[in-house]
Short mmCIF file of C-alpha atoms and ligand atoms in Angstrom, two decimals:
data_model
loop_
_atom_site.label_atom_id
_atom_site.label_comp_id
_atom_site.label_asym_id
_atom_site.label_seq_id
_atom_site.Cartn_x
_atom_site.Cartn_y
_atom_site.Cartn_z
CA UNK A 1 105.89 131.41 113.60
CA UNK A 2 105.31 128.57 115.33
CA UNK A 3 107.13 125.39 114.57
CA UNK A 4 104.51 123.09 113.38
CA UNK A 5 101.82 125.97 111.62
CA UNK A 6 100.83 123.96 108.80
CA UNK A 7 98.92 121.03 109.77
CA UNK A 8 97.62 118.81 107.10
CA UNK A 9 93.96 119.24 107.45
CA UNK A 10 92.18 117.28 108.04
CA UNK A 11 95.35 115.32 110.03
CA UNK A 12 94.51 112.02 109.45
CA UNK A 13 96.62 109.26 111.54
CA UNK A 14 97.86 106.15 109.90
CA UNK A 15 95.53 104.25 111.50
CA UNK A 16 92.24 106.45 110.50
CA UNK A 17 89.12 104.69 109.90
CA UNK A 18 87.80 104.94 106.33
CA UNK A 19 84.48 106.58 107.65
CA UNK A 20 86.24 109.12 108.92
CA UNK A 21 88.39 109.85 106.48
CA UNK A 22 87.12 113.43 104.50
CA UNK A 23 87.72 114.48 100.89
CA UNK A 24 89.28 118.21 100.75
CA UNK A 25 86.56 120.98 101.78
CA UNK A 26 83.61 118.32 101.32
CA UNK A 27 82.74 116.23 104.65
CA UNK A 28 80.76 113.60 103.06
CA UNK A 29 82.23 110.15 104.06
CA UNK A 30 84.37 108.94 100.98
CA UNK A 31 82.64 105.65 101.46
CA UNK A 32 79.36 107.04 100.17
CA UNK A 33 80.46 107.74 96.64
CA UNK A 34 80.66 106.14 93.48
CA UNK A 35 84.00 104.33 92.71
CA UNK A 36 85.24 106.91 89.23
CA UNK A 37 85.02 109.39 92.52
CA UNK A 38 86.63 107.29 95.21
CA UNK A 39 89.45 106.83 93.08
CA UNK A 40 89.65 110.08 91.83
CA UNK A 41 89.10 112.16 95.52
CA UNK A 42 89.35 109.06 98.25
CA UNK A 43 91.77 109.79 100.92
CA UNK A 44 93.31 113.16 99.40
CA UNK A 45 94.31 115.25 102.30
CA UNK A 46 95.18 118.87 101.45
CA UNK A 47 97.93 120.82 103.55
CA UNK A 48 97.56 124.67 104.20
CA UNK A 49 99.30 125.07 100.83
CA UNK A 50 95.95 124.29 99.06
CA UNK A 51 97.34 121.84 96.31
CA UNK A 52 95.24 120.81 94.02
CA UNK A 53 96.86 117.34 93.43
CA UNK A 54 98.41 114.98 96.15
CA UNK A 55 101.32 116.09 97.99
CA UNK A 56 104.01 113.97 98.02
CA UNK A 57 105.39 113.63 101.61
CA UNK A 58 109.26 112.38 100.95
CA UNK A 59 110.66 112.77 104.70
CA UNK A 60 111.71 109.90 106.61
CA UNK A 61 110.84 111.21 110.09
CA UNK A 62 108.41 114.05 111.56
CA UNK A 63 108.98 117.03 114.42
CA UNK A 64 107.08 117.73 117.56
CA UNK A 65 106.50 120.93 119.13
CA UNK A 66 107.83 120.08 122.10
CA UNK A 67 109.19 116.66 124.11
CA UNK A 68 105.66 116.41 125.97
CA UNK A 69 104.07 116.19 122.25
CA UNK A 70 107.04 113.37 121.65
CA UNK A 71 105.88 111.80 124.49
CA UNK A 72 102.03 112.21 124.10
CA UNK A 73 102.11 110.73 120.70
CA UNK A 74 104.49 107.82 121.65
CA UNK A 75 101.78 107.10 124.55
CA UNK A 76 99.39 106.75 122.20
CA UNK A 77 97.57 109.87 123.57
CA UNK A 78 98.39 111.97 120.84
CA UNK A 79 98.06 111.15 117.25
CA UNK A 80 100.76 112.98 114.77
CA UNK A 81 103.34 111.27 112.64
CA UNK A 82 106.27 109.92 114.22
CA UNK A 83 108.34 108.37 111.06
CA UNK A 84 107.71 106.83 107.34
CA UNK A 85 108.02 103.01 108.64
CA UNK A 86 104.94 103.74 110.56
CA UNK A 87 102.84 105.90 108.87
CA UNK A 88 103.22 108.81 106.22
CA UNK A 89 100.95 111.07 104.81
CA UNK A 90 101.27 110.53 101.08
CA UNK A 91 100.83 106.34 102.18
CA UNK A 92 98.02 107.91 104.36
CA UNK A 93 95.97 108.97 101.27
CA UNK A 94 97.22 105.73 99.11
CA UNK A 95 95.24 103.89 101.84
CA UNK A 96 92.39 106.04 102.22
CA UNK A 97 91.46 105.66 98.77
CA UNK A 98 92.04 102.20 98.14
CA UNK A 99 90.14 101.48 101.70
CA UNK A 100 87.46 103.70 100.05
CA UNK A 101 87.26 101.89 96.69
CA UNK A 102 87.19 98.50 98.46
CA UNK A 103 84.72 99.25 100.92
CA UNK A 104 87.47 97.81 103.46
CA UNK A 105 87.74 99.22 107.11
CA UNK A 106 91.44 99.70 106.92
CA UNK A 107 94.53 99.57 104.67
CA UNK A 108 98.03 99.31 104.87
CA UNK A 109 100.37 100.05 102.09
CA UNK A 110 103.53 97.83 101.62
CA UNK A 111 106.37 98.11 98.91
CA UNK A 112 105.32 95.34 97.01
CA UNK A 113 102.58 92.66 96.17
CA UNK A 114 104.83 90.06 97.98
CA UNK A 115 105.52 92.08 100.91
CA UNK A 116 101.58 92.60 100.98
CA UNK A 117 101.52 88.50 101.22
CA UNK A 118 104.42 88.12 103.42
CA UNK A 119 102.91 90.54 105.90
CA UNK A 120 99.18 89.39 105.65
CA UNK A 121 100.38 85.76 106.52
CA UNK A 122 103.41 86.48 108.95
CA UNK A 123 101.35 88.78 111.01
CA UNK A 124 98.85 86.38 112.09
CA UNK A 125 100.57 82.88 112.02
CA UNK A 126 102.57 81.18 114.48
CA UNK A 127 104.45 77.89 114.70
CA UNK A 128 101.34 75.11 115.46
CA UNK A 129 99.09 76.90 112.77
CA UNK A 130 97.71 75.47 110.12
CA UNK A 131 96.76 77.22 106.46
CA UNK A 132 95.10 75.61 103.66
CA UNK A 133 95.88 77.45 99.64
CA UNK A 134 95.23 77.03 96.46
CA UNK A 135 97.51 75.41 94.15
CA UNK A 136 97.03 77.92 91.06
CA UNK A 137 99.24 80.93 93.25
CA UNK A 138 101.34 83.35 91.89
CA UNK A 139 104.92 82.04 92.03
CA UNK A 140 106.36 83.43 94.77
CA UNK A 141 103.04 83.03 96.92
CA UNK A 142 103.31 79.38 96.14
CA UNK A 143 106.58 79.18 97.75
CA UNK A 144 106.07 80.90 100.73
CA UNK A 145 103.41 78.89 101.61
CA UNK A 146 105.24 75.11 100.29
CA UNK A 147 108.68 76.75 101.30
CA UNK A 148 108.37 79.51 103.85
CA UNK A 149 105.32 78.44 106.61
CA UNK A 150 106.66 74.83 107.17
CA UNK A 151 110.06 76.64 107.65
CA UNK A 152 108.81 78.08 111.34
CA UNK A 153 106.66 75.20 112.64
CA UNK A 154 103.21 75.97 110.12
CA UNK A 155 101.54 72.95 108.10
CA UNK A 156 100.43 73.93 104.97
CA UNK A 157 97.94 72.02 102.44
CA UNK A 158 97.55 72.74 99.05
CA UNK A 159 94.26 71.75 97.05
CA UNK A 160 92.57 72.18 93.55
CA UNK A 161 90.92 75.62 93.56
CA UNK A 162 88.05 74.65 91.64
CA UNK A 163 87.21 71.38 93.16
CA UNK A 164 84.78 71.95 96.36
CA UNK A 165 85.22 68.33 97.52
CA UNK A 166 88.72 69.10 98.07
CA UNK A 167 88.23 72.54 100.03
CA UNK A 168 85.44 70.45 102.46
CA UNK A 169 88.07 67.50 102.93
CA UNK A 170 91.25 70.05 103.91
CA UNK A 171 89.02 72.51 105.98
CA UNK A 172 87.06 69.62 108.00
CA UNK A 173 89.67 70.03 110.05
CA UNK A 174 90.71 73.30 111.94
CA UNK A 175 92.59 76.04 110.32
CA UNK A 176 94.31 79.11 110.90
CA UNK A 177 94.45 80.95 107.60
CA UNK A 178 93.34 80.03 103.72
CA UNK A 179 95.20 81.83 101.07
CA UNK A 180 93.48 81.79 97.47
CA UNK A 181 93.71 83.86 94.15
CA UNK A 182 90.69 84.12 91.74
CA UNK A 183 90.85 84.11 88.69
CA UNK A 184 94.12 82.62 89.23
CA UNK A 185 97.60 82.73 87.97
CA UNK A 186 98.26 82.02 84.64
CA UNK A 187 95.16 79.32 83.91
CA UNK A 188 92.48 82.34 85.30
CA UNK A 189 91.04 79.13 86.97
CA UNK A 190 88.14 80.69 89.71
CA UNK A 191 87.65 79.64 93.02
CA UNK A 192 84.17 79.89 94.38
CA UNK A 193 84.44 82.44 97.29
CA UNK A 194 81.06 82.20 99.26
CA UNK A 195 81.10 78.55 99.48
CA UNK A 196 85.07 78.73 100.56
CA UNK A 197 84.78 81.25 102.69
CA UNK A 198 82.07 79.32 104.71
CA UNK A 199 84.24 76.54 104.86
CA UNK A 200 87.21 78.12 106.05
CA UNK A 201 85.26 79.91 109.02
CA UNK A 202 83.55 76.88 110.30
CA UNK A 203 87.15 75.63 110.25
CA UNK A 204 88.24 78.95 112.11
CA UNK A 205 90.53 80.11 109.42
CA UNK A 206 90.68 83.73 108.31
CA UNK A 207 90.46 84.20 104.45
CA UNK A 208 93.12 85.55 102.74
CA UNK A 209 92.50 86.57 98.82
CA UNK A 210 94.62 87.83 96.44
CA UNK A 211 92.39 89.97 94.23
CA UNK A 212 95.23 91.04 92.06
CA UNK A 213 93.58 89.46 88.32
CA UNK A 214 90.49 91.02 88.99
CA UNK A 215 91.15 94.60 90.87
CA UNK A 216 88.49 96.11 93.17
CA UNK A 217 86.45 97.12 90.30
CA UNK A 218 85.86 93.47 88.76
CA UNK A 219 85.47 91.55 92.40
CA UNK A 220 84.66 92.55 96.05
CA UNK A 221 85.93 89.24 97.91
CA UNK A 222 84.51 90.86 101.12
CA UNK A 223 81.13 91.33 99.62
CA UNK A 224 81.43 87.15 99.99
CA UNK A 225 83.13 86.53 102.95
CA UNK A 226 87.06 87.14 102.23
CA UNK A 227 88.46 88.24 105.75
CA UNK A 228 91.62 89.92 103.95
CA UNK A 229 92.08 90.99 100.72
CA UNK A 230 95.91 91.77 99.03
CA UNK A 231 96.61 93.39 95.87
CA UNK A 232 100.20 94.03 94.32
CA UNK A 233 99.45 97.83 93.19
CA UNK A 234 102.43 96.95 91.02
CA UNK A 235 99.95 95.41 88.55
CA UNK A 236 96.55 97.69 87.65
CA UNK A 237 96.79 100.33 90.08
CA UNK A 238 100.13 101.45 88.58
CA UNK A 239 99.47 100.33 85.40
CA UNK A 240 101.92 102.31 83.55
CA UNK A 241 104.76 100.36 84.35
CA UNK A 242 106.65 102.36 86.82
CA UNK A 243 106.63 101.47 90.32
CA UNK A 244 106.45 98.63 93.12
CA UNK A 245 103.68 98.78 95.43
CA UNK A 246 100.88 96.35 97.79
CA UNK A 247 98.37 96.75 99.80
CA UNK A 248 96.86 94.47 102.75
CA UNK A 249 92.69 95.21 104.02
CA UNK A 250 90.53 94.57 106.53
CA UNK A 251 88.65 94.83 109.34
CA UNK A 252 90.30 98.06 111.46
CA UNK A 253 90.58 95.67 114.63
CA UNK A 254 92.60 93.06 112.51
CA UNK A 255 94.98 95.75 110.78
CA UNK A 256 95.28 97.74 114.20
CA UNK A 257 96.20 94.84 116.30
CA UNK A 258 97.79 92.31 114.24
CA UNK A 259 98.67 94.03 110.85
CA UNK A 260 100.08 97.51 112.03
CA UNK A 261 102.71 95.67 114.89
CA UNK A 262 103.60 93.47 112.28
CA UNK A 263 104.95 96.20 109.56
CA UNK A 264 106.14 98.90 112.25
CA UNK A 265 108.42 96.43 113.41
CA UNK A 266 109.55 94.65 110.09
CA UNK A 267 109.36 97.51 107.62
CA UNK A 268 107.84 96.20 104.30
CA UNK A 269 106.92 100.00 104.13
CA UNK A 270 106.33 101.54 100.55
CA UNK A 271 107.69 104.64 100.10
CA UNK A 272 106.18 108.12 99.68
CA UNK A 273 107.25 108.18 96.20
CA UNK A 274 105.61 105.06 94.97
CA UNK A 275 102.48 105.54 96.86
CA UNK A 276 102.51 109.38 95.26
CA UNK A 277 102.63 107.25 91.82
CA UNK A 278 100.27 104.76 92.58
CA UNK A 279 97.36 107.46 93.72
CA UNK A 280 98.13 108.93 90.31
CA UNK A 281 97.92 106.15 88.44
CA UNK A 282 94.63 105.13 90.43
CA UNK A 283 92.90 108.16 88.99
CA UNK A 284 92.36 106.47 85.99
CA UNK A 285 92.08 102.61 87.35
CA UNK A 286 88.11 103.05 86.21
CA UNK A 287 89.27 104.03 82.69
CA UNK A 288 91.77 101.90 81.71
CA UNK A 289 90.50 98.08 83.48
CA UNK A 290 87.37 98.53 81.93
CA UNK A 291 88.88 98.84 78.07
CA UNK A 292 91.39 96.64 79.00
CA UNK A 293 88.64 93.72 79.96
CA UNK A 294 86.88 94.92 76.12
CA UNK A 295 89.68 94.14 73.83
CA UNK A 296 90.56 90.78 76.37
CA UNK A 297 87.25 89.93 75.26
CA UNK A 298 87.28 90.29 71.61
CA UNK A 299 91.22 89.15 71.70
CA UNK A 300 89.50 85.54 73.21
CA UNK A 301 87.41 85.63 71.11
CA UNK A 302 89.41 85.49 67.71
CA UNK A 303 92.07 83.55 69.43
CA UNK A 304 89.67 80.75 69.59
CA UNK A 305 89.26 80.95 65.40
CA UNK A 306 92.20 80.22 65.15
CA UNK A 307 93.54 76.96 63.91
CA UNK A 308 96.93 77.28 66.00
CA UNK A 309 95.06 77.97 69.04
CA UNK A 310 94.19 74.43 70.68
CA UNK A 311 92.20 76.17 73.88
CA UNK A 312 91.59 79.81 74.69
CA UNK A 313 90.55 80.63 78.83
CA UNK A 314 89.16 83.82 79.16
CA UNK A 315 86.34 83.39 82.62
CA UNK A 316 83.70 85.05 80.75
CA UNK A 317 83.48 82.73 77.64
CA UNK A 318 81.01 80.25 77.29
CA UNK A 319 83.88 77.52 76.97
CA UNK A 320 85.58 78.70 80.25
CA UNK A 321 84.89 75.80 82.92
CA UNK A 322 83.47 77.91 85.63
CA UNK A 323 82.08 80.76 82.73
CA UNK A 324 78.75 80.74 85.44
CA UNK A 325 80.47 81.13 88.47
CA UNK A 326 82.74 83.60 87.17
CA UNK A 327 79.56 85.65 86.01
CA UNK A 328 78.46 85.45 89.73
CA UNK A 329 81.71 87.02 91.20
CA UNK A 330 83.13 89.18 88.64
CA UNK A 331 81.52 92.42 86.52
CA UNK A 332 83.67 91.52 83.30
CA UNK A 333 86.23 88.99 82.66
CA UNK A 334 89.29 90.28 83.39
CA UNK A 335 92.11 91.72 81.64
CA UNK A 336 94.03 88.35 80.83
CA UNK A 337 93.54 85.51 78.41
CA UNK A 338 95.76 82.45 78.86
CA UNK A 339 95.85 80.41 75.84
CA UNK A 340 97.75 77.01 74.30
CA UNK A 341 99.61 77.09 70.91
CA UNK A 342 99.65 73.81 69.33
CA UNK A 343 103.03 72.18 68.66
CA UNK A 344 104.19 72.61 72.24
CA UNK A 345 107.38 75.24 73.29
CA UNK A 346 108.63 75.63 69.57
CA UNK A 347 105.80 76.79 68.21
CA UNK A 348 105.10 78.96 71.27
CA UNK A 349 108.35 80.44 71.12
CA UNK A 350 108.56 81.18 67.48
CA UNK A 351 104.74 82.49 68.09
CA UNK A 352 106.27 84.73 70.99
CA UNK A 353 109.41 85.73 68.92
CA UNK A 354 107.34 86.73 65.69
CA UNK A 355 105.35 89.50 68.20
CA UNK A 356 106.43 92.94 66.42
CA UNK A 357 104.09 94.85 69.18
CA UNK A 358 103.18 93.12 71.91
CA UNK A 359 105.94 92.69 74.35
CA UNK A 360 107.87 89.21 76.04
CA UNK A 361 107.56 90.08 79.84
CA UNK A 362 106.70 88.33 83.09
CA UNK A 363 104.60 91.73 83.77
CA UNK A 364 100.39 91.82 84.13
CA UNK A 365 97.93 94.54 84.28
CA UNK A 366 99.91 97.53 82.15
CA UNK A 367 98.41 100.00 79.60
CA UNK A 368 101.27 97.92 77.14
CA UNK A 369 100.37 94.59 76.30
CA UNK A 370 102.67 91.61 77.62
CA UNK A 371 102.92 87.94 76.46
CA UNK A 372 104.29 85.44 79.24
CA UNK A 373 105.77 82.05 78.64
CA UNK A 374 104.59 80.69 82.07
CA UNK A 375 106.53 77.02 81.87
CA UNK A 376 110.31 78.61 81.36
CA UNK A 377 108.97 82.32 83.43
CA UNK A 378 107.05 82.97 86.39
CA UNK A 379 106.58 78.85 86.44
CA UNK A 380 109.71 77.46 86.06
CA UNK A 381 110.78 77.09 89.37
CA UNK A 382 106.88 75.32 90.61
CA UNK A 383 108.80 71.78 88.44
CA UNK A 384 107.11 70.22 86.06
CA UNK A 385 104.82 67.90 88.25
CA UNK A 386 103.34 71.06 89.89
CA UNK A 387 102.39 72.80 86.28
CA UNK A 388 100.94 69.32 84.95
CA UNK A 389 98.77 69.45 88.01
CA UNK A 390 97.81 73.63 87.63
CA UNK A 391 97.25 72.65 83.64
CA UNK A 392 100.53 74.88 82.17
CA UNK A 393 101.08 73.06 79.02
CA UNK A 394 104.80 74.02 77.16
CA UNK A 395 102.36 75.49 74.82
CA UNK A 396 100.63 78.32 77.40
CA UNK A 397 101.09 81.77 76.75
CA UNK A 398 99.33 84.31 78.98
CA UNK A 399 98.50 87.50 77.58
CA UNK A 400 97.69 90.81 79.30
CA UNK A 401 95.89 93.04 77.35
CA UNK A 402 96.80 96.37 77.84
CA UNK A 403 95.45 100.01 75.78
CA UNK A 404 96.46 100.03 72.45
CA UNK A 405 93.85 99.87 69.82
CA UNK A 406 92.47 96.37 70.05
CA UNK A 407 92.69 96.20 65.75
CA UNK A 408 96.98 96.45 65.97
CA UNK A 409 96.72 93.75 69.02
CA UNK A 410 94.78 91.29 66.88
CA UNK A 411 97.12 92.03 63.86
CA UNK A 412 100.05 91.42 65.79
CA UNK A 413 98.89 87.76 66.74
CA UNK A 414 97.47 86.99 63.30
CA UNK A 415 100.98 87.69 62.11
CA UNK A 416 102.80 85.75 64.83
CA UNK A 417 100.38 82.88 64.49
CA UNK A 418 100.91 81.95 61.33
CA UNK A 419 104.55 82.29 62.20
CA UNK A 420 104.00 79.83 64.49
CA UNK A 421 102.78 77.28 62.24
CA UNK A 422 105.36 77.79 59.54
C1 PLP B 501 102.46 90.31 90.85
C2 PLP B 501 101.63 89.50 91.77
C3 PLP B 501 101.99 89.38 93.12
C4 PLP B 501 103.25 89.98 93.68
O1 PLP B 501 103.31 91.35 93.55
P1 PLP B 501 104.69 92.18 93.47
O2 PLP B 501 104.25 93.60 93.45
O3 PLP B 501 105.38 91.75 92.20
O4 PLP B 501 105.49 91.82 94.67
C5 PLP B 501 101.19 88.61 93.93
N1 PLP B 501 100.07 88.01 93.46
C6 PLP B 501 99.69 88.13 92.16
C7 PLP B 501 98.45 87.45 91.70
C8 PLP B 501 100.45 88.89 91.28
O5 PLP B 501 100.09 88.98 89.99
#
């Protein structure tokens, strides 16, 4: 037999175009089908084994035939798997679909959310750059770009996500990169992405969004400009809880030249394992987000009856802010409602305490439902002066709704809110 008889057909190299890339015995571009299908088929690569469901790939390097195909696919000339760091085949088909689902010319795969970031950011900057964010970030996205950037020679800027006249002051002059999150982290605050996205390009910037709240099925930031799009997979695309995982697209020139150095060289590669969990879990991403968004909505809803509730945010409610603009970017409103408990951290925490089914955890996007405590949590370490300005009150809690029945959810806080004003 010869050493390498079972190719994975069709071979697919890391760095595939999504065009190209085939589902099983059917040659139709994935790109052409719906997304329940795309995340169901996208990407899948079957070996000469036949599986029905993904392989998973756990093997760190790859063999060659012979030291000319070494050298052939080293050169560039050849394209076959050389070792995990760069490319795998399980991560392969993580990519393909979520490429596919996007509608993104390329993806890369990382190990986390923040590595997604890191990489995204890190890949393209240098010392002299300049990059312009929005305040409302995920924690640890706020800090790389107030902490990290200025570190190695990079000016940073935040402004107010929502206010325009800020965006046109900050981005009249030049720019490298903008980095922005909509809805946002925890006050679902949304940014408006044509009008930014303009803005940033006539400043030269690339844009950088982190889609995570919404998930390719609520929000295409490409669709209105977004250059780059991240996603921590540990959030939706899981969904069940289990692993780590992130994911960095766009155009096949940017991930190619800029992207792919970037993470052969560093390593912020996921592993075969995770991305084997994450396709799994990705299956059903056009099941679960959906329901999810449902009982958000009706949870919103009868939060805002209640006495103890001094302001609900859910984007699609008629007493969000930006309700309109959220309609023009999103399909639903999401799968989080932030809310403030009168009476300020007491009440909150005796509210969060008197939760019999709904879990305390700094978690998002999960089929269990979570309640967060942003001000002592994922916010703590932003200081007080930074959550006055973002809006976290002592009093915020921000819920992710996840798939139980919507009817024990709603008991659950009924219960705990009148707890909370006992
Ligand atoms: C969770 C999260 C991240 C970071 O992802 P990890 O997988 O935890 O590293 C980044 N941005 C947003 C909006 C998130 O919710």
């Amino acid at each position: 037999m010869p050493k390498n008889s079972r190719p994975l057909r069709p071979v697919s190299p890391a760095t595939q175009p999504v065009g190209e890339q085939m589902m099983g015995h059917n040659s139709d571009p994935v790109r052409a089908l719906r997304p329940a299908t795309q995340l169901v088929r996208g990407g899948l690569m079957r070996s000469n084994f036949d599986e029905l469901s993904e392989a998973m790939y756990l093997t760190s390097g790859f063999v060659y035939d012979s030291a000319a195909q070494a050298e052939a696919t080293f050169a560039g000339t050849e394209t076959h798997y050389q070792y995990s760091r760069f490319g795998n085949p399980t991560v392969s088909m993580l990519e393909g679909r979520l490429a596919a689902l996007e509608g993104a010319e390329a993806c890369r795969a990382t190990a986390t959310g923040m590595a997604a970031v890191h990489s995204a950011m890190l890949s393209h900057l240098k010392a002299g750059d300049r990059v312009v964010a929005s305040r409302a970030l995920f924690g640890s996205c706020h800090w790389i770009v107030s902490t990290l950037l200025p570190r190695y020679g990079i000016s940073t800027e935040f402004v107010d996500g929502s206010d325009l006249a800020q965006w046109r002051a900050a981005l009249s002059r030049p720019a490298t990169m903008v980095l922005l999150e909509t809805p946002s982290n925890p006050m679902l605050e949304i940014v408006d992405l044509r009008t930014v996205c303009d803005l940033a390009h006539q400043a030269g910037a690339l844009v950088v969004v982190d889609n995570v709240f919404a998930t390719p099925l609520l929000q295409k930031p490409m669709d209105f400009g977004a250059d780059i799009v991240v996603y921590s997979a540990t959030k939706h695309f899981d969904g069940q809880g289990r692993v780590l995982g992130g994911c960095v697209m766009g155009s096949k020139k940017w991930v190619d030249e800029v992207l792919q150095p970037f993470i052969r060289n560093t390593g912020p590669s996921i592993s075969a394992f995770n991305a084997w969990v994450i396709l799994k879990g990705l299956e059903t991403l056009h099941l679960r987000v959906p329901a999810m968004c449902r009982s958000a909505s009706t949870i919103a809803d009868m939060l805002a009856e209640r006495a103890e509730v001094a302001r609900v945010l859910y984007p699609f409610r008629a007493d969000h802010p930006q309700q309109k603009l959220a309609m023009a970017q999103m399909s639903a409103g999401g799968t989080l409602v932030s809310f403030d408990i009168k009476g300020g951290k007491e009440a909150c925490f005796r509210f969060m305490d008197a939760l019999k089914l709904i879990d305390i955890a700094n978690n998002l996007g999960d089929a269990k439902s979570m309640a967060t405590h942003p001000a002592t949590t994922t916010h703590m370490r932003v200081g007080a002066e930074e959550r006055a300005k973002l809006g976290i009150t002592d009093g915020t809690v921000r819920l992710s709704v996840g798939l139980e029945d919507v009817a024990d959810l709603i008991d659950d806080l009924a219960e705990a809110l009148d707890a909370a004003a006992s």
